[in-house]
Structures are given as C-alpha cells and as structure tokens.
C-alpha cells in the first residue's frame, strides 16, 4: 500500500518541469502519500529530468548514481525518473542502471500511483506514452517549493514547432492547450492564497488556443482577476507574435513590461538552418513595434552559439543583432547535439568545441557589457519592486524584481517579502540594481488604473 509512504521530488530543467513537479505532488498527496523533507527520509525519490542539452542529462546521470548509494543503505527505496529524459532513454535507464525502478513520461503522471504499486509487487514499471489531450487541467498543483509569492501556471503542453536543434517536441509531444476556464480558476485560487506574481507557461504561448480564446484574450482575462497580481509569460515565438497582446500589455498595469523573445541567432542563413521561420529584419521590426507600443519595455532572449556549419560571419551577425536590440538579459548556450532532432539527422555538428566555447564567451562578454550600460542608465529611475526575499549577500537587505524583470537590492527597513515597494535606483552592476526604498506602494498606485480596453 502506498498510502503511508513518503516521497521526495527533485526537479531539473525549465520552469515547465517545476510546474509539472507540483502536479505530481498533488497526484501523490491525493493518493495518500506524504512529502518528505529530504531524499534520505523518503521511501520514493522521483527525479524530474531535462534533456535539452548534454550537460543537463549528465547532471541527472550523476545524481542517479548518488542516489544509488542511498539505495545501498535503504534497500526499500524506490527511485523513479520523470520528465523529458524518460521517453528517450527508458531502456537504458531500466536495464543498465539497476538503480531505477520506475520511468514516467511527462504525459503519464496520473499513472504514477499505479506504477508505484507495480514496483511494490516486485516489477519495474514504465509509462512513457505521450498524449494528444493530457493537460492536467483538473489537477490543482500543490506548491511545496517557492516563496508563496510567485507561482507558475502551465497553460499548454508540448510543442509543434520542430526547430531543428530542439528535442522538446520529441520529449513532450504534440502541442495542446489547457481550457481557459481551468487556467482562470487556478489563478483565482492563487489570488485567494495571496500570490502576487504569476507566470503563464508554455513552449510556444502564441499558439495557445481554446476554441475562440487566443493567448491575448487569456492574458487579458488573467489581468482582470486581481489588479494587484503581476503577470508574466514564457515563451512566445517571434514568428507569429500577437500584436493585439502588445496593446493589452500597454493598457493593463499588471501585465509586466517585459518580454522574453528568443532570437536564437542573428543571420537569415542560420535562422533558416535552425528552422526558425523569421528573418533578422522581421525580428528587428517586431522589437521596434514592441518598443513603440509599450514604452520602456525590456527584453530577454535565448541564443545558441556554434550551431551546425556556423561561419564566423554568422557568429558576427548574432553579436550584432544582440547589440542592436540591447537585451536586458540573455540565456546563452553552446549548441549541444540531440538525438532524433532534424539537425542530428541532417546536419553535421561540425563547429569544433573550442570554437563553440570561444564564440559563446564572446557573446556572453558582449552581453555583460550591454547589461552594464543599460543598468547604469537606470540610475535615478523609480521602479515598483515586488519583494521576493532576503538578499543573498546580506540579511539587512531585501531583493526583488522590477516590472521589467530587473533584480533590485535595497535596505530592509520595515518591508517584507510580498510587499510592493517604490524604489529609486542609486547604483548598478551588470546583474543587479541597487536602490533606496521610497515607500510601500501598489500596482494601482504606482502605475495608475487600467486604461479601459
Ligand atoms: N520553447 C522555448 C525554448 C525552450 S528550450 C522557446 O522556443 O523559446 C530553451 C532554450 O534552450 C532554447 O530557446 C534554446 O536557446 C536552447 N536550446 C534548445 N535546444 C538546444 C540545443 N540542442 N543546444 C543548445 N541550446 C539549446
Ligand atoms: Fe524547442 Fe523550438 Fe519548440 Fe522552443 S519552439 S520548444 S526551441 S522546438
Ligand atoms: Fe528540459 Fe524538457 Fe524543459 S528538455 S528545458 S525539461 S521541456
């Protein structure tokens, strides 16, 4: 019987994986199991895994090896692999690494209680079936991690884009949207529970669709639930970004003036090889339009260095695109070949490792310089910061983020996590703004009421 057992979930990978772990939490608690504080105290340890790059998988393999040592002292321990590595390497996980007892893909989490019972009966248990429908719409995630201030809400699953470098369509299957009503219900509940910031998640949120309801409509409806909750979303795709959403962001004070808009590369030839169906010119025109409609909007992006056949000229164009946009934040990666992707089947991973590393480091260095300048320009500006917690460096200071997603550190005074505080920026580094607090405030007070749509 599973009911008196304790479980522990460890999560790797993107925000969506973290959101999924909260769904698994809910499923297991519903089944009568209890969360454990540490893996050592657990009867069942589940590792929610990521396949996006080689090093993500390496980290998981190393962790599974560590768990084997716990299994030596606790022979009853059940170890499971969830998430994006499950489908791809189920045979290897079960047969070669005698440590793993269950393997569950991202669409099969409802089956975990049954699979655990199979393990109790002495069998290995696997369900990696991908689904065309599963959105876990009726499951209320149990949020055991996090600060009670910020929450992630999954609005869709899977991805149909097939960017040539990316494994996600294979690990997570076809794209499907969760019904709008169930998303709004979850947001309402988070509002009642006192949450202040909600990020709506999907691999390609632009293509959210529930009957007549589009992503722009969903964001608008979300913004109306509570004017004092700020909303973000991740990730949109540059290819069919809904322009009506930009107006809605400009009009609604609680929709953050911050857009994560992954470019991946800066040249048309590279974008084509990556199967990103936009040109450099179209991407830059979109950025201009965003800046025009939402004054003061900030941007972040994802960039890959050293994708197949990348020339020095293409690399230079990526650098120049990043300079031209002037991102406030960037997630930068060296290309890592993944099995099953189009690139793996069609192109050679031919940029030497040291060239990839050098290009990535040029990209990172330039980005740090850009951020340094952009953050210096913030000195003297006022922002509304949502306090998230104590600063990493000092107990005397708090840290939080602006509407534009910049990290701000300031003196604690009487403020508390969960407060909205108006601050004035006094100093900056490439990663952080330092500020002096002015007063406790609110979204409505700082930005004014919503413009009637
Ligand atoms: N759906 C999201 C991306 C999720 S993966 C989107 O399209 O925005 C996050 C990022 O990882 C991608 O944007 C890409 O920059 C990077 N990435 C994906 N596959 C990769 C690979 N094989 N090697 C290196 N980076 C990769
Ligand atoms: Fe991967 Fe492209 Fe889908 Fe993002 S949009 S998850 S990069 S295939
Ligand atoms: Fe990783 Fe899967 Fe997310 S591969 S980045 S955990 S969708």
Coordinates of C-alpha atoms and ligand atoms in Angstrom, one line a residue:
X1 CA 0.0 0.0 0.0
X2 CA 1.4 3.4 -1.0
X3 CA -0.6 5.5 1.5
X4 CA 1.9 5.7 4.4
X5 CA 4.9 6.2 2.2
X6 CA 6.9 9.4 1.9
X7 CA 8.1 10.9 -1.4
X8 CA 10.7 13.4 -2.5
X9 CA 10.8 15.1 -5.9
X10 CA 13.9 16.6 -7.3
X11 CA 13.5 18.8 -10.4
X12 CA 15.9 19.7 -13.2
X13 CA 15.3 21.8 -16.3
X14 CA 12.9 24.5 -17.2
X15 CA 10.0 26.2 -15.4
X16 CA 7.6 23.8 -17.0
X17 CA 9.3 20.9 -15.3
X18 CA 9.0 22.7 -12.0
X19 CA 5.3 23.3 -12.7
X20 CA 4.9 19.6 -13.5
X21 CA 6.6 18.5 -10.2
X22 CA 3.8 20.5 -8.4
X23 CA 1.2 18.5 -10.4
X24 CA 3.0 15.2 -9.4
X25 CA 3.0 16.5 -5.8
X26 CA -0.7 16.9 -6.0
X27 CA -1.3 13.4 -7.5
X28 CA 0.8 11.7 -4.9
X29 CA -0.7 13.6 -1.9
X30 CA -4.2 12.8 -3.3
X31 CA -3.1 9.1 -3.3
X32 CA -2.4 9.4 0.4
X33 CA 1.4 9.8 0.3
X34 CA 3.3 12.4 2.3
X35 CA 6.1 14.7 1.2
X36 CA 9.5 14.1 2.8
X37 CA 11.9 16.8 3.8
X38 CA 15.0 15.2 2.3
X39 CA 15.6 12.3 -0.1
X40 CA 17.2 10.3 2.8
X41 CA 13.9 10.4 4.6
X42 CA 11.8 9.3 1.6
X43 CA 10.6 5.9 0.5
X44 CA 10.2 7.1 -3.1
X45 CA 12.6 9.6 -4.7
X46 CA 11.4 10.9 -8.1
X47 CA 13.9 12.8 -10.3
X48 CA 12.1 15.1 -12.9
X49 CA 14.6 15.3 -15.7
X50 CA 15.7 17.5 -18.6
X51 CA 17.2 16.6 -22.0
X52 CA 17.7 20.0 -23.5
X53 CA 21.5 19.8 -23.6
X54 CA 24.1 17.1 -23.0
X55 CA 25.1 18.7 -19.7
X56 CA 21.5 18.7 -18.4
X57 CA 21.5 14.9 -18.9
X58 CA 24.9 14.5 -17.4
X59 CA 23.8 16.2 -14.2
X60 CA 20.9 13.8 -13.9
X61 CA 23.0 10.7 -14.5
X62 CA 25.4 11.9 -11.8
X63 CA 22.5 12.4 -9.4
X64 CA 21.1 8.9 -10.1
X65 CA 24.5 7.5 -9.3
X66 CA 24.5 9.3 -6.0
X67 CA 21.0 8.0 -5.2
X68 CA 22.3 4.5 -5.7
X69 CA 24.4 5.0 -2.6
X70 CA 21.3 5.9 -0.6
X71 CA 19.7 2.7 -2.0
X72 CA 22.5 0.7 -0.6
X73 CA 21.6 1.6 2.9
X74 CA 17.9 1.7 2.3
X75 CA 17.0 -1.3 0.1
X76 CA 13.3 -0.5 0.1
X77 CA 13.9 2.9 -1.6
X78 CA 12.1 3.3 -4.9
X79 CA 13.8 5.6 -7.4
X80 CA 11.9 7.0 -10.4
X81 CA 12.7 9.0 -13.4
X82 CA 10.1 11.5 -14.6
X83 CA 10.1 14.1 -17.4
X84 CA 12.0 14.7 -20.6
X85 CA 14.7 12.0 -20.3
X86 CA 12.1 9.3 -19.7
X87 CA 10.9 8.7 -23.2
X88 CA 14.3 8.9 -24.8
X89 CA 16.2 6.5 -22.6
X90 CA 13.8 4.3 -20.9
X91 CA 15.6 1.1 -21.8
X92 CA 19.0 2.4 -20.8
X93 CA 17.6 3.7 -17.5
X94 CA 16.0 0.5 -16.5
X95 CA 18.3 -2.1 -17.9
X96 CA 21.8 -0.6 -17.5
X97 CA 21.3 1.4 -14.4
X98 CA 19.9 -1.1 -12.0
X99 CA 19.0 1.7 -9.7
X100 CA 15.8 3.0 -11.4
X101 CA 12.5 1.3 -10.6
X102 CA 10.0 3.4 -12.5
X103 CA 10.1 5.6 -15.6
X104 CA 7.3 8.1 -16.3
X105 CA 7.0 10.4 -19.2
X106 CA 5.5 14.0 -19.0
X107 CA 2.0 12.9 -20.1
X108 CA 1.7 9.9 -17.8
X109 CA 1.9 11.4 -14.3
X110 CA -1.7 10.3 -13.4
X111 CA -0.4 6.8 -13.7
X112 CA 2.3 7.1 -11.0
X113 CA 0.3 5.7 -8.1
X114 CA -0.5 2.5 -10.2
X115 CA 3.1 2.3 -11.3
X116 CA 4.4 2.5 -7.7
X117 CA 2.1 -0.4 -6.8
X118 CA 3.6 -2.5 -9.6
X119 CA 7.0 -1.8 -8.0
X120 CA 5.7 -2.9 -4.7
X121 CA 4.8 -6.2 -6.4
X122 CA 8.4 -6.5 -7.5
X123 CA 8.2 -5.3 -11.0
X124 CA 9.9 -2.4 -12.9
X125 CA 7.2 0.0 -14.2
X126 CA 7.2 2.2 -17.2
X127 CA 4.8 4.5 -18.8
X128 CA 6.2 6.9 -21.4
X129 CA 3.1 7.3 -23.6
X130 CA 2.7 10.8 -24.9
X131 CA -0.8 12.1 -25.2
X132 CA -2.7 14.3 -27.6
X133 CA -5.1 15.6 -24.9
X134 CA -3.5 15.5 -21.4
X135 CA -3.2 19.0 -19.9
X136 CA -3.8 18.0 -16.2
X137 CA -6.4 20.8 -16.3
X138 CA -8.4 19.4 -13.3
X139 CA -5.4 18.9 -11.1
X140 CA -4.6 21.8 -8.7
X141 CA -0.8 21.8 -8.3
X142 CA 0.5 21.6 -4.7
X143 CA 3.1 24.2 -4.3
X144 CA 5.6 22.9 -1.8
X145 CA 8.6 24.9 -3.1
X146 CA 8.7 28.6 -3.8
X147 CA 8.1 31.6 -1.6
X148 CA 4.3 31.8 -1.6
X149 CA 4.7 35.0 -3.7
X150 CA 5.4 33.9 -7.2
X151 CA 3.7 30.9 -9.0
X152 CA 3.9 29.3 -12.4
X153 CA 0.8 28.2 -14.2
X154 CA 1.0 25.9 -17.1
X155 CA -1.3 26.9 -20.0
X156 CA -0.3 24.4 -22.7
X157 CA 1.9 21.3 -23.2
X158 CA 4.1 20.0 -25.9
X159 CA 5.4 21.8 -29.0
X160 CA 4.8 21.5 -32.7
X161 CA 7.5 23.9 -33.9
X162 CA 10.3 21.5 -34.7
X163 CA 13.2 23.9 -34.5
X164 CA 15.9 21.8 -36.0
X165 CA 18.2 21.8 -32.8
X166 CA 15.5 21.1 -30.3
X167 CA 14.5 17.9 -28.6
X168 CA 11.4 19.2 -26.8
X169 CA 8.8 18.1 -29.5
X170 CA 10.1 14.6 -29.0
X171 CA 10.2 14.6 -25.2
X172 CA 6.9 16.4 -24.7
X173 CA 4.9 15.5 -27.7
X174 CA 2.3 17.4 -29.6
X175 CA 1.1 20.9 -28.7
X176 CA -2.2 21.2 -26.8
X177 CA -3.9 24.0 -24.8
X178 CA -5.4 23.8 -21.4
X179 CA -9.0 25.1 -21.3
X180 CA -9.1 28.8 -20.4
X181 CA -11.7 28.3 -17.7
X182 CA -9.4 25.9 -15.7
X183 CA -6.5 28.3 -16.0
X184 CA -8.5 31.3 -14.7
X185 CA -9.8 29.1 -11.9
X186 CA -6.3 28.3 -10.8
X187 CA -5.3 32.0 -11.0
X188 CA -8.4 32.9 -8.9
X189 CA -7.2 30.3 -6.3
X190 CA -3.7 31.7 -6.3
X191 CA -5.1 35.2 -5.8
X192 CA -7.1 33.9 -2.8
X193 CA -4.0 32.3 -1.4
X194 CA -2.1 35.6 -1.5
X195 CA 0.2 35.1 -4.5
X196 CA 1.5 38.4 -6.1
X197 CA 3.1 37.2 -9.3
X198 CA 2.1 34.6 -11.8
X199 CA 4.0 33.4 -14.9
X200 CA 1.9 31.7 -17.6
X201 CA 4.0 28.9 -19.1
X202 CA 4.1 27.1 -22.5
X203 CA 6.8 26.2 -25.0
X204 CA 5.1 28.5 -27.5
X205 CA 2.4 30.5 -25.8
X206 CA 1.4 32.4 -29.0
X207 CA -0.3 29.3 -30.3
X208 CA -2.4 29.0 -27.2
X209 CA -6.0 28.2 -28.4
X210 CA -9.1 27.2 -26.6
X211 CA -12.0 27.5 -29.1
X212 CA -12.3 31.2 -29.8
X213 CA -9.9 32.1 -26.9
X214 CA -6.5 33.2 -28.0
X215 CA -3.4 33.9 -25.9
X216 CA -4.1 37.6 -26.0
X217 CA -7.6 37.0 -24.7
X218 CA -6.2 34.7 -21.9
X219 CA -3.7 37.3 -20.8
X220 CA -6.5 40.0 -20.7
X221 CA -8.8 37.7 -18.7
X222 CA -5.9 36.9 -16.3
X223 CA -5.1 40.5 -15.8
X224 CA -8.7 41.1 -14.7
X225 CA -8.7 38.5 -11.9
X226 CA -6.8 40.7 -9.4
X227 CA -5.2 44.1 -10.3
X228 CA -2.6 43.6 -7.6
X229 CA -1.1 40.4 -9.2
X230 CA 1.5 41.0 -11.8
X231 CA 1.6 38.6 -14.8
X232 CA 4.4 37.4 -17.0
X233 CA 4.6 34.7 -19.7
X234 CA 7.1 32.5 -21.2
X235 CA 7.9 31.8 -24.0
X236 CA 6.5 33.4 -27.1
X237 CA 7.8 32.7 -30.6
X238 CA 8.9 35.6 -32.8
X239 CA 7.2 34.1 -35.8
X240 CA 3.5 34.9 -35.1
X241 CA 3.6 37.2 -32.1
X242 CA 0.0 38.5 -31.5
X243 CA 0.2 42.3 -31.9
X244 CA -3.1 42.8 -30.1
X245 CA -1.4 41.4 -27.0
X246 CA 1.1 44.3 -27.1
X247 CA -1.8 46.8 -26.7
X248 CA -3.2 44.8 -23.9
X249 CA 0.1 44.8 -22.1
X250 CA 0.4 48.6 -22.6
X251 CA -3.1 49.1 -21.2
X252 CA -3.1 46.8 -18.2
X253 CA -0.7 47.9 -15.5
X254 CA -0.5 44.4 -14.0
X255 CA 0.8 42.9 -17.3
X256 CA 4.6 43.3 -16.9
X257 CA 6.5 45.4 -19.4
X258 CA 8.9 42.6 -20.1
X259 CA 9.0 40.1 -23.0
X260 CA 11.2 37.1 -23.3
X261 CA 11.6 36.7 -27.1
X262 CA 14.1 34.1 -28.1
X263 CA 16.1 35.0 -31.2
X264 CA 18.5 32.0 -31.2
X265 CA 20.7 33.6 -34.0
X266 CA 21.2 36.8 -35.9
X267 CA 21.6 35.8 -39.6
X268 CA 19.0 34.7 -42.1
X269 CA 21.0 31.7 -43.2
X270 CA 21.4 30.4 -39.6
X271 CA 17.7 31.0 -38.8
X272 CA 16.8 29.0 -41.8
X273 CA 19.0 26.1 -40.8
X274 CA 17.5 26.3 -37.3
X275 CA 14.0 26.2 -38.8
X276 CA 13.1 29.4 -37.2
X277 CA 10.6 30.9 -39.7
X278 CA 11.5 34.6 -39.5
X279 CA 14.3 36.8 -40.8
X280 CA 16.6 39.1 -38.9
X281 CA 14.7 42.0 -40.4
X282 CA 11.3 40.7 -39.3
X283 CA 12.7 40.1 -35.8
X284 CA 14.0 43.6 -35.5
X285 CA 10.8 45.1 -36.9
X286 CA 8.9 43.2 -34.2
X287 CA 11.2 44.5 -31.5
X288 CA 10.7 48.1 -32.8
X289 CA 6.9 47.6 -32.8
X290 CA 7.1 46.3 -29.2
X291 CA 9.1 49.3 -28.1
X292 CA 6.7 51.7 -29.9
X293 CA 3.5 50.2 -28.3
X294 CA 5.0 49.5 -24.9
X295 CA 7.3 52.4 -23.9
X296 CA 10.1 51.2 -21.6
X297 CA 9.6 47.5 -22.3
X298 CA 12.5 45.3 -21.5
X299 CA 13.6 42.2 -23.4
X300 CA 15.4 39.0 -22.8
X301 CA 16.3 36.3 -25.3
X302 CA 17.8 32.8 -25.9
X303 CA 20.9 32.5 -28.1
X304 CA 22.7 29.4 -29.3
X305 CA 26.4 29.6 -30.3
X306 CA 28.1 27.2 -32.7
X307 CA 25.1 25.5 -34.3
X308 CA 25.9 23.3 -37.3
X309 CA 28.0 24.9 -40.1
X310 CA 28.1 28.2 -38.3
X311 CA 30.5 30.6 -40.0
X312 CA 32.5 33.4 -38.4
X313 CA 30.3 35.8 -40.4
X314 CA 27.1 34.2 -39.0
X315 CA 28.5 34.4 -35.5
X316 CA 29.3 38.1 -36.0
X317 CA 25.7 38.7 -37.1
X318 CA 24.4 37.1 -33.9
X319 CA 26.7 39.5 -31.9
X320 CA 25.4 42.5 -34.0
X321 CA 21.8 41.5 -33.5
X322 CA 22.2 41.3 -29.8
X323 CA 23.9 44.7 -29.8
X324 CA 21.2 46.2 -32.0
X325 CA 18.4 45.0 -29.7
X326 CA 20.2 45.7 -26.4
X327 CA 18.7 42.9 -24.4
X328 CA 18.4 43.4 -20.6
X329 CA 19.0 39.7 -20.1
X330 CA 20.1 36.7 -22.2
X331 CA 20.3 33.0 -21.8
X332 CA 23.2 31.9 -23.9
X333 CA 24.2 28.3 -24.8
X334 CA 26.7 26.4 -26.8
X335 CA 25.0 24.1 -29.2
X336 CA 24.6 20.5 -28.0
X337 CA 23.5 17.9 -30.5
X338 CA 20.4 15.9 -29.5
X339 CA 19.4 12.6 -31.0
X340 CA 16.2 12.5 -33.1
X341 CA 16.3 16.2 -33.9
X342 CA 16.3 17.3 -37.5
X343 CA 19.8 18.7 -37.0
X344 CA 21.0 15.3 -35.8
X345 CA 19.6 13.6 -38.9
X346 CA 20.5 16.2 -41.4
X347 CA 23.5 18.3 -40.4
X348 CA 26.9 17.6 -39.0
X349 CA 27.7 19.0 -35.6
X350 CA 30.9 20.4 -37.2
X351 CA 31.9 23.5 -35.2
X352 CA 34.8 22.4 -33.0
X353 CA 34.2 22.5 -29.3
X354 CA 36.9 25.2 -28.7
X355 CA 35.3 27.4 -31.4
X356 CA 31.9 27.0 -29.8
X357 CA 33.3 27.9 -26.5
X358 CA 35.1 30.9 -27.8
X359 CA 32.0 32.2 -29.6
X360 CA 29.8 31.6 -26.6
X361 CA 32.3 33.5 -24.4
X362 CA 32.4 36.5 -26.9
X363 CA 28.6 36.5 -26.8
X364 CA 28.5 36.4 -23.0
X365 CA 31.1 39.1 -22.7
X366 CA 29.3 41.5 -25.0
X367 CA 26.0 40.8 -23.3
X368 CA 27.5 41.7 -19.8
X369 CA 28.9 44.9 -21.3
X370 CA 25.4 45.8 -22.7
X371 CA 23.7 45.0 -19.4
X372 CA 26.2 47.1 -17.5
X373 CA 25.4 50.1 -19.7
X374 CA 21.7 49.5 -19.6
X375 CA 21.7 49.2 -15.9
X376 CA 23.7 52.4 -15.5
X377 CA 21.1 54.2 -17.4
X378 CA 18.6 53.1 -14.8
X379 CA 20.3 55.2 -12.1
X380 CA 17.8 57.9 -10.8
X381 CA 14.8 56.0 -12.2
X382 CA 11.9 54.9 -10.0
X383 CA 10.5 51.4 -10.1
X384 CA 7.9 49.3 -8.4
X385 CA 9.6 46.2 -6.9
X386 CA 7.9 43.1 -5.7
X387 CA 10.0 41.9 -2.7
X388 CA 10.8 38.2 -3.0
X389 CA 13.0 37.7 0.0
X390 CA 16.3 38.5 1.8
X391 CA 19.2 39.4 -0.4
X392 CA 21.8 36.7 -0.9
X393 CA 24.6 38.9 0.3
X394 CA 23.1 40.5 3.4
X395 CA 20.4 39.8 6.0
X396 CA 19.9 43.5 6.2
X397 CA 18.8 43.8 2.6
X398 CA 15.9 42.6 0.6
X399 CA 15.8 41.6 -3.0
X400 CA 13.0 41.6 -5.6
X401 CA 12.3 42.4 -9.2
X402 CA 11.0 45.4 -11.2
X403 CA 8.1 45.1 -13.5
X404 CA 10.8 44.9 -16.2
X405 CA 12.3 41.9 -14.5
X406 CA 15.5 43.5 -13.2
X407 CA 16.8 42.3 -9.8
X408 CA 16.9 45.1 -7.2
X409 CA 18.5 45.1 -3.8
X410 CA 17.7 47.6 -1.1
X411 CA 17.7 48.1 2.7
X412 CA 15.2 46.1 4.6
X413 CA 13.6 48.8 6.7
X414 CA 10.1 47.6 7.6
X415 CA 9.4 46.0 4.3
X416 CA 8.6 42.3 3.9
X417 CA 8.5 39.7 1.2
X418 CA 5.3 40.1 -0.8
X419 CA 5.3 43.9 -0.5
X420 CA 5.3 46.1 -3.5
X421 CA 7.8 48.9 -2.8
X422 CA 8.6 52.0 -4.8
X423 CA 12.3 52.4 -5.1
X424 CA 14.8 54.8 -6.7
X425 CA 17.8 53.3 -8.3
X426 CA 21.1 54.5 -6.9
X427 CA 23.8 52.2 -8.3
X428 CA 24.1 49.2 -10.6
X429 CA 26.2 46.3 -11.8
X430 CA 25.6 44.2 -14.9
X431 CA 23.3 41.9 -13.0
X432 CA 21.7 44.0 -10.2
X433 CA 20.3 47.4 -9.5
X434 CA 20.9 48.9 -6.0
X435 CA 18.2 51.2 -4.8
X436 CA 16.8 53.2 -1.9
X437 CA 13.3 52.4 -0.9
X438 CA 10.8 55.3 -1.0
X439 CA 7.6 53.8 0.3
X440 CA 5.3 50.8 0.3
X441 CA 3.1 51.0 -2.8
X442 CA 0.8 49.0 -5.1
X443 CA 0.4 48.4 -8.8
X444 CA -2.6 50.6 -9.0
X445 CA -1.0 53.4 -7.0
X446 CA 2.3 53.3 -8.9
X447 CA 1.1 52.7 -12.5
X448 CA -2.4 54.1 -12.1
X449 CA -5.6 52.2 -13.0
X450 CA -6.0 50.2 -16.2
X451 CA -6.8 52.0 -19.4
X452 CA -10.3 50.9 -20.5
X453 CA -9.9 48.4 -23.3
Ligands
LIG1 N1 10.1 26.8 -26.2 C1 11.1 27.7 -25.8 C2 12.5 27.1 -25.6 C3 12.7 26.1 -24.6 S1 14.3 25.4 -24.6 C4 11.3 28.7 -26.9 O1 11.2 28.4 -28.0 O2 11.5 29.8 -26.5 C5 15.2 26.9 -24.0 C6 16.3 27.2 -24.9 O3 17.3 26.2 -24.9 C7 16.0 27.5 -26.3 O4 15.4 28.7 -26.6 C8 17.4 27.4 -27.0 O5 18.1 28.6 -27.0 C9 18.1 26.4 -26.0 N2 18.3 25.1 -26.7 C10 17.4 24.3 -27.2 N3 18.0 23.2 -27.7 C11 19.3 23.4 -27.6 C12 20.4 22.6 -28.0 N4 20.3 21.4 -28.7 N5 21.7 23.1 -27.8 C13 21.8 24.3 -27.1 N6 20.8 25.0 -26.7 C14 19.5 24.6 -27.0
LIG2 FE1 12.1 23.8 -29.0 FE2 11.5 25.5 -30.9 FE3 9.5 24.3 -29.6 FE4 11.0 26.1 -28.4 S1 9.7 26.5 -30.1 S2 10.4 24.1 -27.5 S3 13.0 25.8 -29.3 S4 11.0 23.3 -30.9
LIG3 FE1 14.4 20.4 -20.4 FE2 12.2 19.3 -21.0 FE3 12.2 21.8 -20.2 S1 14.1 19.1 -22.1 S2 14.1 22.5 -20.9 S3 12.7 20.0 -19.0 S4 10.8 20.9 -21.7

